[in-house]
Structure formats: C-alpha cells, structure tokens
PDB file of C-alpha atoms and ligand atoms in Angstrom:
ATOM      1  CA  MET A   1     141.229 109.490 175.910  1.00  0.00           C
ATOM      2  CA  ARG A   2     142.943 111.637 172.960  1.00  0.00           C
ATOM      3  CA  LEU A   3     146.423 112.961 173.252  1.00  0.00           C
ATOM      4  CA  ARG A   4     148.004 115.699 171.536  1.00  0.00           C
ATOM      5  CA  ASN A   5     149.067 114.643 167.971  1.00  0.00           C
ATOM      6  CA  ILE A   6     152.941 113.727 167.671  1.00  0.00           C
ATOM      7  CA  THR A   7     154.841 114.086 165.032  1.00  0.00           C
ATOM      8  CA  GLY A   8     155.976 111.121 162.883  1.00  0.00           C
ATOM      9  CA  ALA A   9     153.405 108.773 165.306  1.00  0.00           C
ATOM     10  CA  GLN A  10     152.335 107.756 162.133  1.00  0.00           C
ATOM     11  CA  GLU A  11     155.649 106.142 160.912  1.00  0.00           C
ATOM     12  CA  ILE A  12     156.669 104.905 164.097  1.00  0.00           C
ATOM     13  CA  ILE A  13     153.326 102.896 164.143  1.00  0.00           C
ATOM     14  CA  GLN A  14     153.446 101.432 160.676  1.00  0.00           C
ATOM     15  CA  LYS A  15     157.057 100.083 161.056  1.00  0.00           C
ATOM     16  CA  CYS A  16     156.096  98.627 164.670  1.00  0.00           C
ATOM     17  CA  GLY A  17     155.893  94.558 163.702  1.00  0.00           C
ATOM     18  CA  TYR A  18     153.047  94.494 166.313  1.00  0.00           C
ATOM     19  CA  VAL A  19     150.734  96.721 164.356  1.00  0.00           C
ATOM     20  CA  ILE A  20     148.856  95.175 161.656  1.00  0.00           C
ATOM     21  CA  ASN A  21     148.356  98.049 159.090  1.00  0.00           C
ATOM     22  CA  ASN A  22     145.869  96.471 156.401  1.00  0.00           C
ATOM     23  CA  PRO A  23     143.939  94.557 159.053  1.00  0.00           C
ATOM     24  CA  GLU A  24     140.894  93.885 156.278  1.00  0.00           C
ATOM     25  CA  ALA A  25     143.510  91.624 154.128  1.00  0.00           C
ATOM     26  CA  ALA A  26     143.562  89.806 157.689  1.00  0.00           C
ATOM     27  CA  LYS A  27     139.565  88.734 157.698  1.00  0.00           C
ATOM     28  CA  GLY A  28     139.244  84.912 158.393  1.00  0.00           C
ATOM     29  CA  HIS A  29     143.148  84.853 158.297  1.00  0.00           C
ATOM     30  CA  TRP A  30     143.830  85.664 161.646  1.00  0.00           C
ATOM     31  CA  SER A  31     145.245  82.615 162.733  1.00  0.00           C
ATOM     32  CA  GLN A  32     147.758  83.412 159.715  1.00  0.00           C
ATOM     33  CA  ILE A  33     148.978  86.331 161.114  1.00  0.00           C
ATOM     34  CA  PHE A  34     149.783  84.505 164.805  1.00  0.00           C
ATOM     35  CA  GLY A  35     150.841  81.249 163.247  1.00  0.00           C
ATOM     36  CA  ASN A  36     148.793  79.467 165.462  1.00  0.00           C
ATOM     37  CA  GLU A  37     144.783  78.241 165.935  1.00  0.00           C
ATOM     38  CA  ASN A  38     144.253  79.781 169.476  1.00  0.00           C
ATOM     39  CA  PRO A  39     141.324  81.588 169.937  1.00  0.00           C
ATOM     40  CA  VAL A  40     141.184  85.459 169.482  1.00  0.00           C
ATOM     41  CA  HIS A  41     140.279  88.110 172.305  1.00  0.00           C
ATOM     42  CA  ILE A  42     140.218  91.389 171.489  1.00  0.00           C
ATOM     43  CA  GLU A  43     139.762  94.715 173.595  1.00  0.00           C
ATOM     44  CA  VAL A  44     137.965  97.734 172.050  1.00  0.00           C
ATOM     45  CA  GLY A  45     139.129 101.003 172.805  1.00  0.00           C
ATOM     46  CA  MET A  46     142.383  99.503 174.329  1.00  0.00           C
ATOM     47  CA  GLY A  47     144.212 102.838 175.041  1.00  0.00           C
ATOM     48  CA  LYS A  48     147.843 102.711 175.919  1.00  0.00           C
ATOM     49  CA  GLY A  49     147.944  99.032 175.843  1.00  0.00           C
ATOM     50  CA  ARG A  50     148.499  98.180 179.588  1.00  0.00           C
ATOM     51  CA  PHE A  51     145.254  95.531 180.075  1.00  0.00           C
ATOM     52  CA  LEU A  52     145.890  93.803 176.508  1.00  0.00           C
ATOM     53  CA  ILE A  53     150.161  93.372 177.038  1.00  0.00           C
ATOM     54  CA  ASP A  54     149.524  91.776 180.749  1.00  0.00           C
ATOM     55  CA  MET A  55     146.749  89.404 179.476  1.00  0.00           C
ATOM     56  CA  ALA A  56     149.168  88.347 176.561  1.00  0.00           C
ATOM     57  CA  GLN A  57     151.890  87.807 179.577  1.00  0.00           C
ATOM     58  CA  THR A  58     149.635  85.674 181.374  1.00  0.00           C
ATOM     59  CA  HIS A  59     147.754  84.124 179.174  1.00  0.00           C
ATOM     60  CA  ALA A  60     150.059  82.681 176.493  1.00  0.00           C
ATOM     61  CA  ARG A  61     147.346  80.275 174.635  1.00  0.00           C
ATOM     62  CA  ILE A  62     145.325  83.411 173.422  1.00  0.00           C
ATOM     63  CA  ASN A  63     146.081  85.725 170.741  1.00  0.00           C
ATOM     64  CA  TYR A  64     145.440  89.410 171.510  1.00  0.00           C
ATOM     65  CA  ILE A  65     144.249  92.159 169.762  1.00  0.00           C
ATOM     66  CA  GLY A  66     144.186  95.744 170.700  1.00  0.00           C
ATOM     67  CA  ILE A  67     142.161  97.732 168.556  1.00  0.00           C
ATOM     68  CA  GLU A  68     142.679 101.683 169.504  1.00  0.00           C
ATOM     69  CA  MET A  69     141.354 105.116 166.897  1.00  0.00           C
ATOM     70  CA  TYR A  70     143.630 107.446 167.708  1.00  0.00           C
ATOM     71  CA  ASP A  71     147.712 107.009 166.606  1.00  0.00           C
ATOM     72  CA  SER A  72     148.651 109.320 169.638  1.00  0.00           C
ATOM     73  CA  VAL A  73     147.108 106.565 171.943  1.00  0.00           C
ATOM     74  CA  LEU A  74     148.523 103.971 169.921  1.00  0.00           C
ATOM     75  CA  LEU A  75     152.263 105.385 169.766  1.00  0.00           C
ATOM     76  CA  ARG A  76     152.141 104.795 173.774  1.00  0.00           C
ATOM     77  CA  ALA A  77     151.235 101.182 173.054  1.00  0.00           C
ATOM     78  CA  VAL A  78     153.968 100.830 170.797  1.00  0.00           C
ATOM     79  CA  GLN A  79     156.605 102.672 173.021  1.00  0.00           C
ATOM     80  CA  ARG A  80     155.247 100.247 175.797  1.00  0.00           C
ATOM     81  CA  VAL A  81     156.033  97.060 173.834  1.00  0.00           C
ATOM     82  CA  THR A  82     159.654  98.993 172.424  1.00  0.00           C
ATOM     83  CA  SER A  83     160.206  99.394 176.197  1.00  0.00           C
ATOM     84  CA  LEU A  84     159.795  95.363 177.160  1.00  0.00           C
ATOM     85  CA  GLU A  85     163.072  93.001 177.212  1.00  0.00           C
ATOM     86  CA  ASN A  86     160.771  90.391 176.227  1.00  0.00           C
ATOM     87  CA  PRO A  87     157.542  90.993 174.592  1.00  0.00           C
ATOM     88  CA  PRO A  88     155.428  87.735 173.863  1.00  0.00           C
ATOM     89  CA  GLY A  89     154.359  87.256 170.677  1.00  0.00           C
ATOM     90  CA  ASN A  90     150.330  86.285 171.200  1.00  0.00           C
ATOM     91  CA  PHE A  91     149.219  90.180 170.780  1.00  0.00           C
ATOM     92  CA  ARG A  92     148.871  92.679 167.871  1.00  0.00           C
ATOM     93  CA  PHE A  93     147.375  96.366 167.782  1.00  0.00           C
ATOM     94  CA  ILE A  94     145.033  97.432 165.354  1.00  0.00           C
ATOM     95  CA  ARG A  95     144.024 101.272 164.554  1.00  0.00           C
ATOM     96  CA  MET A  96     141.051 101.618 163.428  1.00  0.00           C
ATOM     97  CA  ASP A  97     137.405 102.661 164.534  1.00  0.00           C
ATOM     98  CA  ALA A  98     135.813  99.638 165.645  1.00  0.00           C
ATOM     99  CA  LYS A  99     132.538 100.206 163.864  1.00  0.00           C
ATOM    100  CA  ALA A 100     134.160  98.729 161.118  1.00  0.00           C
ATOM    101  CA  LEU A 101     135.182  95.352 162.588  1.00  0.00           C
ATOM    102  CA  THR A 102     133.050  93.410 160.658  1.00  0.00           C
ATOM    103  CA  ASN A 103     135.407  94.061 157.507  1.00  0.00           C
ATOM    104  CA  VAL A 104     138.256  92.914 159.972  1.00  0.00           C
ATOM    105  CA  PHE A 105     136.903  89.685 161.424  1.00  0.00           C
ATOM    106  CA  GLU A 106     134.582  86.962 160.014  1.00  0.00           C
ATOM    107  CA  LYS A 107     131.624  85.703 162.318  1.00  0.00           C
ATOM    108  CA  GLY A 108     133.430  83.338 164.713  1.00  0.00           C
ATOM    109  CA  GLU A 109     136.846  84.711 164.603  1.00  0.00           C
ATOM    110  CA  ILE A 110     136.639  86.515 168.082  1.00  0.00           C
ATOM    111  CA  GLU A 111     136.106  84.255 170.900  1.00  0.00           C
ATOM    112  CA  LYS A 112     136.210  87.626 173.852  1.00  0.00           C
ATOM    113  CA  ILE A 113     135.602  91.006 173.486  1.00  0.00           C
ATOM    114  CA  TYR A 114     137.105  93.070 176.285  1.00  0.00           C
ATOM    115  CA  LEU A 115     135.675  96.803 176.763  1.00  0.00           C
ATOM    116  CA  ASN A 116     137.468  98.618 179.543  1.00  0.00           C
ATOM    117  CA  PHE A 117     136.334 102.266 180.699  1.00  0.00           C
ATOM    118  CA  SER A 118     135.025 103.080 177.081  1.00  0.00           C
ATOM    119  CA  ASP A 119     134.334 106.626 176.699  1.00  0.00           C
ATOM    120  CA  PRO A 120     131.062 107.444 178.312  1.00  0.00           C
ATOM    121  CA  TRP A 121     129.825 110.134 175.259  1.00  0.00           C
ATOM    122  CA  PRO A 122     127.035 111.586 178.022  1.00  0.00           C
ATOM    123  CA  LYS A 123     125.223 113.794 175.530  1.00  0.00           C
ATOM    124  CA  ASP A 124     122.044 111.575 174.357  1.00  0.00           C
ATOM    125  CA  ARG A 125     122.752 112.421 170.769  1.00  0.00           C
ATOM    126  CA  HIS A 126     126.195 110.502 170.805  1.00  0.00           C
ATOM    127  CA  ALA A 127     124.913 107.672 172.169  1.00  0.00           C
ATOM    128  CA  LYS A 128     125.391 105.393 169.313  1.00  0.00           C
ATOM    129  CA  ARG A 129     129.056 106.131 170.177  1.00  0.00           C
ATOM    130  CA  ARG A 130     129.363 104.508 173.564  1.00  0.00           C
ATOM    131  CA  LEU A 131     130.772 100.965 172.948  1.00  0.00           C
ATOM    132  CA  THR A 132     127.801  99.176 174.420  1.00  0.00           C
ATOM    133  CA  SER A 133     125.469 100.671 171.968  1.00  0.00           C
ATOM    134  CA  ARG A 134     123.372  98.701 169.794  1.00  0.00           C
ATOM    135  CA  GLN A 135     125.032  99.467 166.596  1.00  0.00           C
ATOM    136  CA  PHE A 136     128.335  98.043 168.586  1.00  0.00           C
ATOM    137  CA  LEU A 137     126.569  95.267 169.957  1.00  0.00           C
ATOM    138  CA  GLU A 138     125.764  93.822 166.624  1.00  0.00           C
ATOM    139  CA  CYS A 139     129.076  94.348 165.315  1.00  0.00           C
ATOM    140  CA  TYR A 140     129.850  92.413 168.434  1.00  0.00           C
ATOM    141  CA  ARG A 141     127.534  89.780 167.361  1.00  0.00           C
ATOM    142  CA  GLN A 142     128.482  89.548 163.595  1.00  0.00           C
ATOM    143  CA  THR A 143     131.833  88.746 164.937  1.00  0.00           C
ATOM    144  CA  LEU A 144     131.597  86.839 168.212  1.00  0.00           C
ATOM    145  CA  LEU A 145     131.844  82.878 168.384  1.00  0.00           C
ATOM    146  CA  PRO A 146     128.278  81.563 169.177  1.00  0.00           C
ATOM    147  CA  LYS A 147     127.614  82.094 172.808  1.00  0.00           C
ATOM    148  CA  GLN A 148     130.510  83.643 173.580  1.00  0.00           C
ATOM    149  CA  THR A 149     131.222  86.853 175.613  1.00  0.00           C
ATOM    150  CA  VAL A 150     131.738  90.587 175.847  1.00  0.00           C
ATOM    151  CA  GLU A 151     133.089  91.632 179.341  1.00  0.00           C
ATOM    152  CA  PHE A 152     132.622  95.458 180.092  1.00  0.00           C
ATOM    153  CA  LYS A 153     134.322  97.287 183.350  1.00  0.00           C
ATOM    154  CA  THR A 154     133.741 100.773 183.810  1.00  0.00           C
ATOM    155  CA  ASP A 155     133.764 103.275 186.839  1.00  0.00           C
ATOM    156  CA  ASN A 156     130.819 105.276 185.302  1.00  0.00           C
ATOM    157  CA  LYS A 157     127.442 104.513 186.852  1.00  0.00           C
ATOM    158  CA  ASP A 158     125.243 106.223 184.011  1.00  0.00           C
ATOM    159  CA  LEU A 159     126.983 104.146 181.296  1.00  0.00           C
ATOM    160  CA  PHE A 160     126.625 100.720 183.123  1.00  0.00           C
ATOM    161  CA  LEU A 161     123.053 101.196 183.499  1.00  0.00           C
ATOM    162  CA  PHE A 162     122.752 102.481 179.797  1.00  0.00           C
ATOM    163  CA  SER A 163     124.687  99.215 178.744  1.00  0.00           C
ATOM    164  CA  LEU A 164     122.648  96.811 180.871  1.00  0.00           C
ATOM    165  CA  GLN A 165     119.575  98.474 178.863  1.00  0.00           C
ATOM    166  CA  GLU A 166     121.078  97.824 175.612  1.00  0.00           C
ATOM    167  CA  ILE A 167     121.666  94.342 176.588  1.00  0.00           C
ATOM    168  CA  LYS A 168     118.465  93.763 177.284  1.00  0.00           C
ATOM    169  CA  GLU A 169     116.512  95.252 174.450  1.00  0.00           C
ATOM    170  CA  CYS A 170     118.802  93.623 171.898  1.00  0.00           C
ATOM    171  CA  HIS A 171     118.394  90.332 173.525  1.00  0.00           C
ATOM    172  CA  TRP A 172     121.856  89.539 175.195  1.00  0.00           C
ATOM    173  CA  ILE A 173     122.122  87.079 177.955  1.00  0.00           C
ATOM    174  CA  LEU A 174     123.541  88.646 180.762  1.00  0.00           C
ATOM    175  CA  ASP A 175     125.734  86.035 182.403  1.00  0.00           C
ATOM    176  CA  ALA A 176     127.217  88.140 185.497  1.00  0.00           C
ATOM    177  CA  CYS A 177     126.961  91.770 186.938  1.00  0.00           C
ATOM    178  CA  THR A 178     128.617  93.197 190.085  1.00  0.00           C
ATOM    179  CA  SER A 179     128.540  97.146 190.997  1.00  0.00           C
ATOM    180  CA  ASP A 180     132.003  96.822 192.905  1.00  0.00           C
ATOM    181  CA  LEU A 181     134.257  94.434 190.783  1.00  0.00           C
ATOM    182  CA  HIS A 182     137.333  94.809 193.600  1.00  0.00           C
ATOM    183  CA  GLU A 183     134.999  93.577 196.521  1.00  0.00           C
ATOM    184  CA  ASP A 184     133.294  90.766 194.493  1.00  0.00           C
ATOM    185  CA  GLU A 185     135.509  87.667 195.356  1.00  0.00           C
ATOM    186  CA  THR A 186     134.188  85.658 192.397  1.00  0.00           C
ATOM    187  CA  MET A 187     134.437  88.332 189.519  1.00  0.00           C
ATOM    188  CA  ASN A 188     137.416  89.683 190.601  1.00  0.00           C
ATOM    189  CA  ARG A 189     139.057  86.187 190.451  1.00  0.00           C
ATOM    190  CA  GLY A 190     141.946  87.221 187.692  1.00  0.00           C
ATOM    191  CA  ASN A 191     141.085  90.269 187.237  1.00  0.00           C
ATOM    192  CA  ILE A 192     144.167  92.421 185.630  1.00  0.00           C
ATOM    193  CA  MET A 193     143.262  96.186 186.319  1.00  0.00           C
ATOM    194  CA  THR A 194     143.600  98.160 183.071  1.00  0.00           C
ATOM    195  CA  GLU A 195     145.184 102.101 183.393  1.00  0.00           C
ATOM    196  CA  TYR A 196     141.999 103.873 183.737  1.00  0.00           C
ATOM    197  CA  GLU A 197     140.453 101.093 186.105  1.00  0.00           C
ATOM    198  CA  GLU A 198     144.129 101.456 188.760  1.00  0.00           C
ATOM    199  CA  LYS A 199     143.079 105.648 188.470  1.00  0.00           C
ATOM    200  CA  PHE A 200     139.619 105.590 189.392  1.00  0.00           C
ATOM    201  CA  SER A 201     140.173 102.641 191.899  1.00  0.00           C
ATOM    202  CA  LEU A 202     142.830 104.741 193.689  1.00  0.00           C
ATOM    203  CA  GLU A 203     140.289 107.617 193.648  1.00  0.00           C
ATOM    204  CA  GLY A 204     137.871 105.608 195.570  1.00  0.00           C
ATOM    205  CA  ASN A 205     135.411 104.916 192.487  1.00  0.00           C
ATOM    206  CA  PRO A 206     133.579 101.305 192.536  1.00  0.00           C
ATOM    207  CA  ILE A 207     133.865  99.521 189.325  1.00  0.00           C
ATOM    208  CA  PHE A 208     130.875  98.164 187.514  1.00  0.00           C
ATOM    209  CA  LYS A 209     131.662  94.903 185.485  1.00  0.00           C
ATOM    210  CA  LEU A 210     129.234  92.889 183.373  1.00  0.00           C
ATOM    211  CA  ILE A 211     129.625  89.874 181.422  1.00  0.00           C
ATOM    212  CA  ALA A 212     127.109  89.031 178.551  1.00  0.00           C
ATOM    213  CA  HIS A 213     126.459  86.737 175.180  1.00  0.00           C
ATOM    214  CA  TYR A 214     123.850  87.130 172.668  1.00  0.00           C
ATOM    215  CA  GLU A 215     121.669  84.134 172.745  1.00  0.00           C
TER     216      GLU A 215
HETATM  217  C1  SAM B 301     138.720 105.615 177.773  1.00  0.00           C
HETATM  218  S1  SAM B 301     140.271 105.353 177.439  1.00  0.00           S
HETATM  219  C2  SAM B 301     140.486 103.955 178.019  1.00  0.00           C
HETATM  220  C3  SAM B 301     141.574 102.763 177.643  1.00  0.00           C
HETATM  221  C4  SAM B 301     141.762 101.476 178.362  1.00  0.00           C
HETATM  222  N1  SAM B 301     140.939 100.765 177.822  1.00  0.00           N
HETATM  223  C5  SAM B 301     141.485 101.682 179.874  1.00  0.00           C
HETATM  224  O1  SAM B 301     140.753 100.584 180.635  1.00  0.00           O
HETATM  225  O2  SAM B 301     142.813 101.604 180.708  1.00  0.00           O
HETATM  226  C6  SAM B 301     139.085 104.761 175.868  1.00  0.00           C
HETATM  227  C7  SAM B 301     140.006 104.608 174.542  1.00  0.00           C
HETATM  228  O3  SAM B 301     138.944 104.009 173.682  1.00  0.00           O
HETATM  229  C8  SAM B 301     139.105 104.886 172.231  1.00  0.00           C
HETATM  230  N2  SAM B 301     138.226 104.552 171.584  1.00  0.00           N
HETATM  231  C9  SAM B 301     136.771 104.980 171.558  1.00  0.00           C
HETATM  232  N3  SAM B 301     136.190 104.502 170.757  1.00  0.00           N
HETATM  233  C10 SAM B 301     136.511 104.052 170.032  1.00  0.00           C
HETATM  234  C11 SAM B 301     136.202 103.152 168.776  1.00  0.00           C
HETATM  235  N4  SAM B 301     135.016 103.419 167.971  1.00  0.00           N
HETATM  236  N5  SAM B 301     136.963 102.456 167.971  1.00  0.00           N
HETATM  237  C12 SAM B 301     138.493 101.961 168.511  1.00  0.00           C
HETATM  238  N6  SAM B 301     138.759 102.762 169.664  1.00  0.00           N
HETATM  239  C13 SAM B 301     137.906 103.684 170.072  1.00  0.00           C
HETATM  240  C14 SAM B 301     139.322 106.108 172.453  1.00  0.00           C
HETATM  241  O4  SAM B 301     140.127 106.360 171.528  1.00  0.00           O
HETATM  242  C15 SAM B 301     140.180 105.403 174.215  1.00  0.00           C
HETATM  243  O5  SAM B 301     141.729 105.609 174.051  1.00  0.00           O
END
C-alpha cells in the first residue's frame, strides 16, 4: 500500500508521541520506552494501524510496535490514534524499512512477529522484498526470542505457497497452517481482523494463515 504524498505528513508523524523517531537508540531498551517488562510483539507492514491498535486494546499486558515503511500510510495510523478518546499506552509506531530490523531490536527483544497481508511482489526478481523471504526470515530469527513465532495471514495463495517453501528451506518449524482461517475454529479463535482481511473476506476470498518458529 502506498498512498499519495501528503504535505506536512512527516511533521505530524514526528510530533506524535506514539511514534519513535530514532528507533536505533531504543535497541536493547524497549522496556524503558514502555516503562515495563511486558513482552514486545511487532507487526511488520502495519498499514493504517487498525490491527495493531485493536490488539493493544485487547491485550493490555503486551507491548505492540507497528512498523510501516511509508509516511503517507503511517499518517493514517497516527490520525486513527488521534481520533481515539482513550488510546491505550501499550503501543508505538516506527517508520522504517523492516530490512533494518536488527538495527532496532536486540536478539530476543521480540516475542512475536505478525505479518498481515504483506505485499505479494509477484515478479521473481522482487522475491527478496516479500516479507516472508529468506532475507526477512533471517532478520526475524535474529530478533525473536528463541522458539517464538511469526504469524502470517494473506489472501494470496502464491505468496502463501512461497512462504511455506521459504520456511522449510530456512529450517523453520511450521506450528500451524490453514487455507481457510475463518472456517477453522481453532486457528480463528481470538482472531483480530486487519483492514485488508476484512476487505478480502467480504469479497469472498479465503484467508490463509501459518504460524512458524525457528528451531
Ligand atoms: C498490503 S498492506 C497491509 C496492511 C495491513 N497489515 C493490513 O493487513 O491491513 C502492506 C503494508 O506493508 C508495508 N510494507 C511493505 N514492505 C515493508 C517493509 N519492508 N518494511 C515496512 N513496511 C513494509 C507497506 O507499505 C504496506 O503499508
């Protein structure tokens, strides 16, 4: 998702108390940013922030960090927070390309990584930009706590099959997998919908989901 450039977006983002403007300085110190030792869960490719904020409102004892590459998209998440009467304190946003994740998180600083409806990058030559490519899996391995999981949802079958293949080739363990999340009682329990998930499922598309960890 890339929205039209919006004048003043950068300034609004920088002034928002929920945005961490110099995330490299927080590496190894995320508990100080949140003021507690609660686990940190991140969403890579957060988009407009609906999932992240809903998760933060639902799970008060988890700290959430949403990572988004574009100012124009992050601005929408910031506007969503501003419109809330009582925003929770357990989330933050970062504007960055997730390929620099290891500059921002120490090994073991993240307990869970969510990837929701990641851009499919259908051309083979762009495969390494997919957020489930081996290059990104390596970033996740280097920042996750041992044996903790990546959870990935998509409506895109080709991207899902690619992801299963990458996981296998990189020696990750597949913990759970479904090709129709909303019909899978076990995997759908507690599911919080993302913006894209709602749109695609209303169009009648099944949602794929996998959960995996590095052994
Ligand atoms: C298709 S949208 C999905 C948004 C949201 N997760 C949802 O499910 O509604 C994918 C988002 O990932 C962001 N993105 C893609 N590659 C990224 C990267 N390397 N680092 C950070 N964000 C990225 C895009 O800018 C876009 O906003």
